[in-house]
Each structure stands twice: as C-alpha cells, then as structure tokens.
Tab-separated table of C-alpha atoms in Angstrom:
chain	number	residue	atom	x	y	z
L	72	MET	CA	-25.984	52.070	-55.597
L	73	ASP	CA	-22.273	51.658	-55.369
L	74	ARG	CA	-20.825	52.315	-58.807
L	75	GLY	CA	-18.319	49.488	-58.606
L	76	GLY	CA	-20.501	47.086	-56.638
L	77	CYS	CA	-23.829	45.473	-57.230
L	78	GLN	CA	-25.994	45.974	-54.161
L	79	MET	CA	-29.597	47.034	-54.409
L	80	SER	CA	-28.893	50.241	-52.600
L	81	GLY	CA	-32.289	51.724	-53.386
L	82	GLY	CA	-33.512	50.086	-50.308
L	83	GLY	CA	-33.356	45.971	-54.133
L	84	GLY	CA	-38.851	30.051	-73.969
L	85	GLY	CA	-37.034	28.350	-75.748
L	86	SER	CA	-35.737	29.403	-79.120
L	87	ASP	CA	-34.593	27.700	-82.261
L	88	ALA	CA	-31.106	28.357	-83.534
L	89	THR	CA	-32.746	29.991	-86.547
L	90	ASP	CA	-34.130	32.842	-84.403
L	91	ARG	CA	-32.464	36.207	-84.676
L	92	PRO	CA	-29.287	36.032	-82.541
L	93	GLY	CA	-29.557	37.620	-79.108
L	94	MET	CA	-27.557	37.801	-75.912
L	95	ILE	CA	-26.531	34.416	-74.582
L	96	THR	CA	-27.433	33.181	-71.163
L	97	LEU	CA	-28.594	30.004	-69.483
L	98	GLU	CA	-32.030	30.187	-71.039
L	99	ASP	CA	-30.598	29.599	-74.519
L	100	LEU	CA	-30.006	26.017	-73.467
L	101	GLU	CA	-33.740	25.412	-73.082
L	102	SER	CA	-34.117	25.670	-76.844
L	103	PHE	CA	-32.305	22.390	-77.398
L	104	SER	CA	-33.988	19.148	-76.493
L	105	GLU	CA	-32.111	15.925	-77.161
L	106	ASP	CA	-34.303	15.293	-80.219
L	107	GLN	CA	-33.518	18.718	-81.641
L	108	LEU	CA	-29.824	18.150	-81.151
L	109	SER	CA	-30.116	14.759	-82.870
L	110	ASP	CA	-31.875	16.246	-85.870
L	111	SER	CA	-29.297	19.017	-86.280
L	112	GLY	CA	-26.565	16.557	-87.281
L	113	ASN	CA	-26.177	13.729	-89.779
L	114	GLY	CA	-26.809	10.881	-87.350
L	115	SER	CA	-28.988	9.996	-84.378
L	116	LEU	CA	-27.752	10.398	-80.809
L	117	GLU	CA	-29.568	7.193	-79.914
L	118	GLU	CA	-27.370	5.300	-82.363
L	119	GLU	CA	-24.109	6.502	-80.832
L	120	GLY	CA	-22.330	5.240	-77.741
L	121	GLU	CA	-22.834	7.105	-74.469
L	122	THR	CA	-19.436	8.812	-74.632
L	123	MET	CA	-19.877	9.842	-78.242
L	124	GLU	CA	-23.376	11.099	-77.433
L	125	ALA	CA	-22.185	13.309	-74.595
L	126	GLU	CA	-19.332	14.722	-76.679
L	127	ASP	CA	-21.653	15.399	-79.630
L	128	ASN	CA	-24.208	17.136	-77.390
L	129	SER	CA	-21.513	19.279	-75.852
L	130	ASP	CA	-20.058	20.283	-79.223
L	131	ARG	CA	-23.438	21.222	-80.659
L	132	LEU	CA	-24.403	23.309	-77.641
L	133	LEU	CA	-21.049	25.099	-77.738
L	134	HIS	CA	-21.395	25.791	-81.457
L	135	TYR	CA	-24.891	27.173	-80.893
L	136	TRP	CA	-23.639	29.550	-78.195
L	137	GLN	CA	-20.761	30.625	-80.426
L	138	GLU	CA	-23.163	31.351	-83.292
L	139	VAL	CA	-25.476	33.424	-81.066
L	140	ALA	CA	-22.539	35.328	-79.558
L	141	ARG	CA	-21.078	36.372	-82.904
L	142	GLY	CA	-24.054	38.660	-83.406
L	143	HIS	CA	-22.735	40.802	-80.547
L	144	GLN	CA	-18.996	40.534	-81.218
L	145	VAL	CA	-18.593	38.115	-78.313
L	146	GLU	CA	-16.220	35.160	-78.356
L	147	VAL	CA	-17.259	31.969	-76.556
L	148	SER	CA	-14.107	30.009	-75.781
L	149	PRO	CA	-13.962	26.191	-76.108
L	150	ASP	CA	-13.550	25.833	-72.336
L	151	MET	CA	-17.190	26.947	-71.971
L	152	ALA	CA	-18.339	23.597	-73.410
L	153	GLU	CA	-18.340	21.865	-70.018
L	154	PRO	CA	-20.363	24.467	-68.054
L	155	ILE	CA	-22.805	24.813	-70.964
L	156	GLN	CA	-23.284	21.053	-71.037
L	157	GLN	CA	-23.659	20.890	-67.262
L	158	LEU	CA	-26.301	23.599	-67.161
L	159	SER	CA	-28.285	21.749	-69.827
L	160	SER	CA	-28.198	18.395	-68.014
L	161	ASP	CA	-30.319	17.091	-65.141
L	162	ASN	CA	-27.558	17.507	-62.524
L	163	GLN	CA	-28.895	14.703	-60.342
L	164	GLY	CA	-32.364	16.188	-60.321
L	165	ARG	CA	-31.175	19.719	-59.475
L	166	SER	CA	-31.859	21.327	-62.840
L	167	GLN	CA	-35.154	22.979	-61.841
L	168	ARG	CA	-34.858	26.748	-61.674
L	169	GLU	CA	-35.620	28.483	-58.395
L	170	HIS	CA	-37.384	31.848	-58.542
L	171	ILE	CA	-36.222	34.641	-56.280
L	172	PRO	CA	-38.839	35.022	-53.508
L	173	PHE	CA	-40.685	38.305	-53.012
L	174	THR	CA	-43.823	39.733	-51.433
L	175	LEU	CA	-46.302	41.529	-53.689
L	176	LEU	CA	-47.244	44.810	-52.025
L	177	MET	CA	-49.371	46.411	-54.717
L	178	ARG	CA	-50.396	46.061	-58.364
L	179	LYS	CA	-51.550	49.041	-60.384
L	180	GLU	CA	-53.795	48.424	-63.370
L	181	LYS	CA	-55.605	50.460	-65.992
L	182	CYS	CA	-58.682	49.036	-67.728
L	183	GLY	CA	-57.722	45.603	-66.460
L	184	GLU	CA	-54.186	45.788	-67.881
L	185	PRO	CA	-51.245	45.718	-65.430
L	186	LEU	CA	-49.106	48.858	-65.387
L	187	TYR	CA	-46.587	47.958	-62.693
L	188	GLU	CA	-46.137	46.104	-59.414
L	189	LYS	CA	-44.620	47.089	-56.096
L	190	ARG	CA	-42.673	44.240	-54.471
L	191	GLN	CA	-40.566	43.595	-51.398
L	192	TYR	CA	-37.397	41.518	-51.792
L	193	GLU	CA	-35.709	40.340	-48.609
L	194	LYS	CA	-32.023	40.573	-47.764
L	195	GLY	CA	-29.955	37.938	-49.536
L	196	HIS	CA	-26.605	36.879	-50.942
L	197	TRP	CA	-25.835	37.533	-54.595
L	198	ALA	CA	-22.831	36.653	-56.749
L	199	CYS	CA	-22.068	39.557	-59.032
L	200	ILE	CA	-19.474	40.888	-61.401
L	201	THR	CA	-19.110	44.322	-62.994
L	202	LEU	CA	-17.739	44.684	-66.504
L	203	HIS	CA	-16.890	47.646	-68.695
L	204	GLU	CA	-17.179	46.366	-72.277
L	205	GLU	CA	-17.950	48.555	-75.285
L	206	THR	CA	-21.630	47.564	-75.407
L	207	TYR	CA	-24.278	46.404	-72.960
L	208	GLU	CA	-24.657	43.131	-74.868
L	209	GLN	CA	-20.943	42.359	-74.576
L	210	SER	CA	-20.905	43.106	-70.857
L	211	ILE	CA	-23.883	40.889	-70.083
L	212	CYS	CA	-22.560	38.034	-72.234
L	213	TYR	CA	-19.073	38.016	-70.760
L	214	GLY	CA	-20.416	38.617	-67.272
L	215	PHE	CA	-22.851	35.747	-67.399
L	216	MET	CA	-20.231	33.342	-68.723
L	217	ARG	CA	-18.106	34.179	-65.668
L	218	ILE	CA	-21.121	33.604	-63.410
L	219	MET	CA	-21.805	30.314	-65.214
L	220	ARG	CA	-18.378	29.018	-64.314
L	221	TYR	CA	-19.034	29.889	-60.678
L	222	ILE	CA	-22.361	28.042	-60.751
L	223	CYS	CA	-20.735	25.030	-62.423
L	224	GLN	CA	-18.043	23.928	-59.953
L	225	GLN	CA	-15.626	26.877	-59.997
L	226	ASN	CA	-16.488	27.536	-56.383
L	227	SER	CA	-15.261	26.451	-52.963
L	228	LEU	CA	-17.627	23.461	-52.923
L	229	GLY	CA	-16.488	22.235	-56.330
L	230	ASP	CA	-20.136	21.424	-57.065
L	231	TYR	CA	-23.059	22.586	-59.196
L	232	LEU	CA	-24.935	25.225	-57.179
L	233	GLY	CA	-28.292	25.347	-58.959
L	234	MET	CA	-29.929	28.049	-61.066
L	235	THR	CA	-32.175	30.920	-59.988
L	236	LEU	CA	-34.310	33.356	-61.967
L	237	PRO	CA	-34.268	36.086	-62.898
L	238	ILE	CA	-30.674	36.825	-63.790
L	239	VAL	CA	-30.396	40.561	-63.265
L	240	THR	CA	-28.207	43.299	-64.639
L	241	VAL	CA	-27.638	46.599	-62.886
L	242	VAL	CA	-27.437	49.533	-65.298
L	243	ARG	CA	-26.447	53.095	-64.513
L	244	THR	CA	-27.580	56.187	-66.422
L	245	ASP	CA	-27.072	59.918	-66.494
L	246	GLU	CA	-29.651	62.009	-64.627
L	247	ASN	CA	-31.653	62.575	-67.813
L	248	HIS	CA	-31.942	58.838	-68.515
L	249	SER	CA	-30.481	59.292	-71.985
L	250	VAL	CA	-27.186	57.388	-71.761
L	251	ILE	CA	-26.247	54.060	-70.140
L	252	SER	CA	-22.873	53.777	-68.451
L	253	GLN	CA	-20.422	51.149	-69.687
L	254	ASP	CA	-20.318	49.788	-66.121
L	255	VAL	CA	-22.769	46.858	-66.199
L	256	THR	CA	-23.207	44.456	-63.286
L	257	VAL	CA	-24.463	40.909	-63.837
L	258	ALA	CA	-25.887	39.286	-60.694
L	259	TYR	CA	-27.078	35.827	-59.650
L	260	TYR	CA	-29.158	35.193	-56.528
L	261	LEU	CA	-27.809	32.207	-54.635
L	262	PRO	CA	-30.267	29.328	-54.157
L	263	ILE	CA	-31.919	29.069	-50.728
L	264	GLU	CA	-29.728	26.127	-49.696
L	265	HIS	CA	-26.588	28.279	-50.136
L	266	GLN	CA	-27.856	31.548	-48.625
L	267	ALA	CA	-26.542	30.866	-45.101
L	268	GLN	CA	-23.040	29.886	-46.264
L	269	PRO	CA	-22.401	31.082	-49.814
L	270	PRO	CA	-19.706	29.119	-51.664
L	271	GLN	CA	-16.778	31.354	-52.521
L	272	PRO	CA	-15.925	31.903	-56.203
L	273	ASP	CA	-12.603	30.837	-57.709
L	274	ASP	CA	-12.799	33.967	-59.874
L	275	ASN	CA	-11.534	36.838	-57.724
L	276	GLU	CA	-13.537	39.376	-59.764
L	277	ILE	CA	-16.834	37.798	-58.720
L	278	ALA	CA	-18.021	39.274	-55.425
L	279	ILE	CA	-20.450	37.712	-52.957
L	280	GLU	CA	-22.569	40.630	-51.797
L	281	VAL	CA	-25.347	40.931	-49.243
L	282	TRP	CA	-28.075	42.993	-50.835
L	283	PRO	CA	-30.370	44.623	-48.251
L	284	ALA	CA	-34.121	44.180	-48.146
L	285	THR	CA	-35.481	46.366	-50.925
L	286	THR	CA	-38.753	47.643	-52.311
L	287	VAL	CA	-38.920	47.696	-56.095
L	288	TYR	CA	-41.380	49.009	-58.648
L	289	THR	CA	-41.387	46.670	-61.607
L	290	ARG	CA	-42.922	46.573	-65.060
L	291	GLY	CA	-42.779	43.707	-67.536
L	292	PHE	CA	-41.816	44.078	-71.185
L	293	SER	CA	-40.985	41.729	-74.017
L	294	GLY	CA	-38.386	41.719	-76.758
L	295	PRO	CA	-34.618	42.264	-76.893
L	296	THR	CA	-32.631	44.228	-74.322
L	297	ASN	CA	-30.017	46.710	-75.494
L	298	GLU	CA	-29.076	50.303	-74.787
L	299	VAL	CA	-32.011	51.722	-76.761
L	300	THR	CA	-34.750	49.460	-75.401
L	301	ILE	CA	-33.528	49.831	-71.815
L	302	ILE	CA	-33.549	53.641	-71.989
L	303	ASN	CA	-37.046	53.508	-73.521
L	304	GLN	CA	-38.298	51.220	-70.740
L	305	ILE	CA	-36.789	53.392	-68.006
L	306	ASN	CA	-38.504	56.494	-69.397
L	307	ALA	CA	-41.809	54.671	-69.887
L	308	MET	CA	-41.760	53.418	-66.289
L	309	ALA	CA	-40.911	56.878	-64.938
L	310	GLU	CA	-44.011	58.278	-66.641
L	311	LEU	CA	-46.240	55.592	-65.090
L	312	LEU	CA	-45.139	56.063	-61.491
L	313	ASP	CA	-47.226	58.423	-59.370
L	314	SER	CA	-44.142	59.605	-57.466
L	315	PRO	CA	-40.965	58.704	-59.393
L	316	ALA	CA	-38.903	60.793	-56.959
L	317	VAL	CA	-39.263	58.050	-54.323
L	318	CYS	CA	-36.950	55.877	-56.456
L	319	VAL	CA	-33.230	55.960	-57.109
L	320	ASN	CA	-32.723	58.086	-60.222
L	321	ASP	CA	-29.493	56.780	-61.744
L	322	SER	CA	-29.390	52.989	-61.161
L	323	PHE	CA	-31.897	50.469	-62.461
L	324	ILE	CA	-32.209	46.709	-62.803
L	325	VAL	CA	-33.109	44.698	-65.880
L	326	ALA	CA	-34.423	41.243	-64.936
L	327	GLY	CA	-34.450	38.506	-67.564
L	328	TYR	CA	-36.666	35.424	-67.284
L	329	THR	CA	-36.535	33.827	-70.725
L	330	ASN	CA	-34.213	33.198	-73.623
L	331	PRO	CA	-32.739	36.505	-74.865
L	332	ALA	CA	-32.624	35.100	-78.414
L	333	HIS	CA	-36.365	34.502	-78.354
L	334	SER	CA	-38.455	36.949	-80.361
L	335	ASN	CA	-40.801	37.401	-77.378
L	336	ARG	CA	-38.277	37.531	-74.538
L	337	GLN	CA	-39.822	38.232	-71.115
L	338	ASN	CA	-38.079	40.911	-69.045
L	339	GLU	CA	-38.778	43.406	-66.298
L	340	ILE	CA	-37.419	46.855	-65.502
L	341	TRP	CA	-36.958	47.460	-61.764
L	342	PHE	CA	-36.925	50.880	-60.077
L	343	LEU	CA	-35.424	50.805	-56.570
L	344	GLU	CA	-37.189	52.687	-53.808
L	345	ARG	CA	-34.954	55.073	-51.878
L	346	ARG	CA	-34.143	53.991	-48.342
C-alpha cells in the first residue's frame, strides 16, 4: 500500500450521550432521535416553531459531538453544525446507508463459531484523506470530519452524496506488528450512483482514488478501536490464518459499522491478500 495514499494495494447502534466517550463519526448521530433531543432540554421541540426546532436540534447535536470529542483531545468547530445536522436528517429520502458490495468466498469456523471470512471486493472509487495526528483517535476524528464535509455539499455537485458503510481506516505497522504509524488514512466508498463519475472534493487534501479489486481476510470484533486494541486484533488474526504470508504484512484496514461510542461497537480487521 502506498504510504501516502489509500489504495487497497494488497490486491482491498446507537448510543446515549451518557456512554463512555469514543471516537466520533456518522454513527454517533443514530443515538439521537427527535424525542431524545426533546427530552435533553427544558422544552419540547414540538412546542417550538420550525426554525427554532431546527436550530435547537443542530445545537444539541453539535454539543454532543463536542462532548464526545473532548475525550480524545479533538476540537469540533461550530461550522460542523450544518453537516452534522444534514447527516442526521432524511435528506429527501436518501438517508439510508448503503453497504459496500462484496462476494463471500469462504468462511472458516470452529465448533460453529466464525473465525474469519475471505471476501472479494471489486474495483471502486473511494474518497480518502491521510492524517498524521499524535494519536489514532485524533486522526480518525479529524479525518472523518473532513470526509463529512465532502459528503455534505463540499463537492463539485454541491449536493448530499449519501452514506456508505463501513467507514474504513488504513493503518500501517512495523514488521513485528507492535507499533502503529502516525499516518492514518480515513476512506469513504462512494455510493453506486456516483461510482462512474465521482464528484470532486472542494478540500484539496481529499483524494478520489480507484482501489483495485481486492481479496480480504476479515474478522469481526467488538469494543473500542485504539492503538492497543488494533495491534491486538492484528496479532490475533495473524494467528488464525493458515497462511498469513499470503497477506500484506505492514498495512491493514479497520472497518467500522456502528457507533464508536457504543460499548459494543461492531468492527472488523481486514488483511489484504498480496497481488
């Protein structure tokens, strides 16, 4: 994998604000229904005018993100209020998340319990950005906020693009899998309707990359993602594989499907098969 890029060069629940703070991403918004937002203040949203309601919703969502981010020394600026609000709204019926398509090639189990899967992901366009913050959590937070702005109108179409899952991060390690590099890439798979002609980002540090068709070995895990848990998951996966040498040894992908602040966050570690 290119150190400065984000290609797959190997070949490829909601939470209450009282949960332990975790990394912020789109899925944090799922924790707030309109009723929950109403109950968190002194009045009812239904009793306010439409303009006041929208402004109140936006402020509360922004304050929630800011509270979560403080746990990782991340600042969420006030100008994030609009993209946060947009990602939490219906967007003319386009709010449903699209899952990245793949073909299941093999599933290995032991005593009926899944150990890992082998999947094929086809060639596709991804928007990605590489950051070099002090911690993994800071890089993924700041990276995803940049990607959020791209999704929410800061693109050549000036329109909401739609959300896909998982959001992935590319991590790089030393050959002993003991240290994670500060270079962390956050990547977003463009929805099917934008694959043929990807909208260009206003942010010149976000790159639209074509990732080649790739075979990945993937294993699910739950809980938070940080430098320690990622290293542990990489080493655990390496022990499970029959032939770990068939995979890239220094670049891995962490795929997140659910709210990182949730106590039972659903993630996957991806090993990329060598081409």
